[in-house]
Each structure stands twice: as C-alpha cells, then as structure tokens.
XYZ file of C-alpha atoms in Angstrom:
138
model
C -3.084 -0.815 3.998
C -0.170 1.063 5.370
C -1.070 -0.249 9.241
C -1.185 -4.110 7.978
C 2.388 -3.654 6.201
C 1.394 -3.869 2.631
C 3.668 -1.528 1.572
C 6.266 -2.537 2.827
C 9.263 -3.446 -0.016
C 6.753 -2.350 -2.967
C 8.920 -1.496 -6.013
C 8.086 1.741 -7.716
C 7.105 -0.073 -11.058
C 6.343 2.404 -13.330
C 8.525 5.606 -13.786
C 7.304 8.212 -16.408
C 8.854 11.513 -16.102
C 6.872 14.521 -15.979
C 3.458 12.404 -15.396
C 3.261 9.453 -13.104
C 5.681 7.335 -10.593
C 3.515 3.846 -9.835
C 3.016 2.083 -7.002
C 1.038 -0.681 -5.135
C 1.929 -4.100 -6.144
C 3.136 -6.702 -3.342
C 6.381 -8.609 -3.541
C 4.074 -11.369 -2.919
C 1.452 -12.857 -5.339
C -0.411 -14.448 -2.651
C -1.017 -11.325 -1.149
C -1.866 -9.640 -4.280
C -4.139 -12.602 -5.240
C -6.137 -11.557 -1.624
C -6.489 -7.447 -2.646
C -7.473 -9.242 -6.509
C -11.650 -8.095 -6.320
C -11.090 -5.438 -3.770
C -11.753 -3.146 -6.345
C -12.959 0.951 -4.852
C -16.263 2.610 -6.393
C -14.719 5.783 -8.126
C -14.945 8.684 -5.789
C -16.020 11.915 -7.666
C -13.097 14.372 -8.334
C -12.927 17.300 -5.702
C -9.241 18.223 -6.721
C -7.145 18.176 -9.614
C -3.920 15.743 -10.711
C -1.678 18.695 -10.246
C 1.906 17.843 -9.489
C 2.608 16.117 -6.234
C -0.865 14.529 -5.620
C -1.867 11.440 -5.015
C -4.497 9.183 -6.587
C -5.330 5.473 -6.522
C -4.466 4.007 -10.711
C -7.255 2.568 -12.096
C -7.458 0.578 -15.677
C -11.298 1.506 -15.752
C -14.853 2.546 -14.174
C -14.538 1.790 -10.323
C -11.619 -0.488 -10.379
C -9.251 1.143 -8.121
C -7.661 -1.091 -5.633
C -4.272 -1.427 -4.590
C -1.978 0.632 -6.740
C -1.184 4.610 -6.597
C 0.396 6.856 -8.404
C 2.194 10.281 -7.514
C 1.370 13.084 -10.215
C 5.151 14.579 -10.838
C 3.587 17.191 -13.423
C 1.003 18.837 -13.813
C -2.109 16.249 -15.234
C -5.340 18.194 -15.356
C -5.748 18.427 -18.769
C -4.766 14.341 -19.431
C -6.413 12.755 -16.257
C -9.279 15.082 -14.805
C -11.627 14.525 -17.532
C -11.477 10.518 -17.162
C -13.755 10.840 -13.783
C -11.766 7.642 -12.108
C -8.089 9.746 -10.766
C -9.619 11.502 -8.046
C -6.648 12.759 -5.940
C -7.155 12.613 -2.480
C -3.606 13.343 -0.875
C -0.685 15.650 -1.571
C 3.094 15.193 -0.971
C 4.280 18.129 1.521
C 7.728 17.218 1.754
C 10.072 14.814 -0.402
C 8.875 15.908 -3.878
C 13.068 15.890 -4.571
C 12.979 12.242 -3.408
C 9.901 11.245 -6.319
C 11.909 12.666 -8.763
C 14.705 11.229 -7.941
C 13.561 7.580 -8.449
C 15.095 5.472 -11.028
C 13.101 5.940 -14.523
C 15.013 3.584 -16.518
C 12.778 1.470 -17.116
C 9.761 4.062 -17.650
C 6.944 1.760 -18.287
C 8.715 -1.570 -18.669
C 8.129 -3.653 -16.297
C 4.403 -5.434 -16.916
C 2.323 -4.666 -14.187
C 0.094 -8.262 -14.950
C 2.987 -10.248 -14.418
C 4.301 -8.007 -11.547
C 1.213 -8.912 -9.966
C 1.233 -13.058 -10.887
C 5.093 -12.640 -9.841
C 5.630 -10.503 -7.153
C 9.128 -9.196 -6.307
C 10.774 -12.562 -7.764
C 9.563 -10.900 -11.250
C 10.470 -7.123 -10.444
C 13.824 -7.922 -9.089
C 14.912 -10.137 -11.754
C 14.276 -8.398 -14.449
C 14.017 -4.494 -13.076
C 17.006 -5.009 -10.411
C 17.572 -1.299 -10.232
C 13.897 0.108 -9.401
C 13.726 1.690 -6.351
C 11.255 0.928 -3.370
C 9.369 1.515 -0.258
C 11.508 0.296 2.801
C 8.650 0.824 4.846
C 5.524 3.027 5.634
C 3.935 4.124 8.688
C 1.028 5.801 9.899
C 1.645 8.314 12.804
C-alpha cells in the first residue's frame, strides 16, 4: 500500500488519547470503494498492543483491510483478548510526533462517511486533523 501511494494525504481520523490514533482511509472514495472487499484473514496474535505498536483496525472476525491504528498506551488487557489486533510493527522513533497529533476531535469524525466522502468530508468538517504528507518504503 505504501509503494502504490495510498497513504499519501490520509487524515489521522480518530484521536483517542492514551489508546488509539487511526488511520487508513483515502481522500478519495473511489479509491476506497476499490480496497471495499479486500478484507485480511485475522493473523493469530504473536505480540501484544503495548504502546507504540502497530495493528491493522478491524470492526470484526477477519475484516481487516485498509485502516491502522498506533497503540499510544498500553492495550493488552482491552485488545489482546479480541483475537483480530494482532500487532505486527512497532514505532522506533517519532513516538513524540503520535502524541502530538491533534485529538480534538477524539472519535468524531464518522469513519462510514469518511470512507463514502473522502477528504472532501474530513476536511470540511475536521479541518484541523493532522495527516500523512507522504510514506515511503526504503
């Protein structure tokens, strides 16, 4: 995803202090309409959500696809036991930066309509959310 560009000028959507900072939907629908039924089998949990990992979101059994979230606390004990958050990365450096990002609107913005709406949606109503500029893979 990060070599074909997708990340590139994704908002940081949802903001929760202490747990989560969401990521993954495209500025535009049509591309989010493509990634719609690309949903990931679960992979089994080899790590736990401790503070700075990384796992794909997932609303239930194997239906990860396109949206991640960055633990900023420690989430054993509330995500471990659910058998679908399997970390699989870690952020070495720029922890400071995730908690940094703009948690005004905590878990305002609607992630269905983000995803019908794209940045048009996000940017209208959430003009202050922070984003990815751009993402590379070296």
């Amino acid at each position: 995803m990060v070599r074909i560009g997708y990340f590139t000028d994704v908002r940081f959507f949802r903001l929760v202090p202490n747990f989560v900072v969401q990521f993954g939907i495209h500025g535009d629908p049509a591309v989010n309409a493509m990634w719609d039924t690309a949903a990931m089998p679960d992979d089994p949990i080899r790590s736990s959500n401790a503070d700075g990992t990384i796992a794909f979101a997932a609303s239930g059994a194997n239906t990860r696809a396109t949206q991640l979230f960055i633990n900023t606390g420690n989430n054993a004990r509330k995500l471990d036991g659910q058998k679908r958050f399997s970390p699989f990365g870690t952020v070495v450096e720029g922890m400071v930066v995730v908690r940094a990002l703009n948690a005004e609107y905590g878990e305002e913005p609607n992630p269905a309509k983000a995803v019908r709406q794209g940045n048009r949606y996000l940017t209208r109503w959430f003009p202050a959310l922070d984003y990815i500029k751009s993402a590379t893979v070296e």
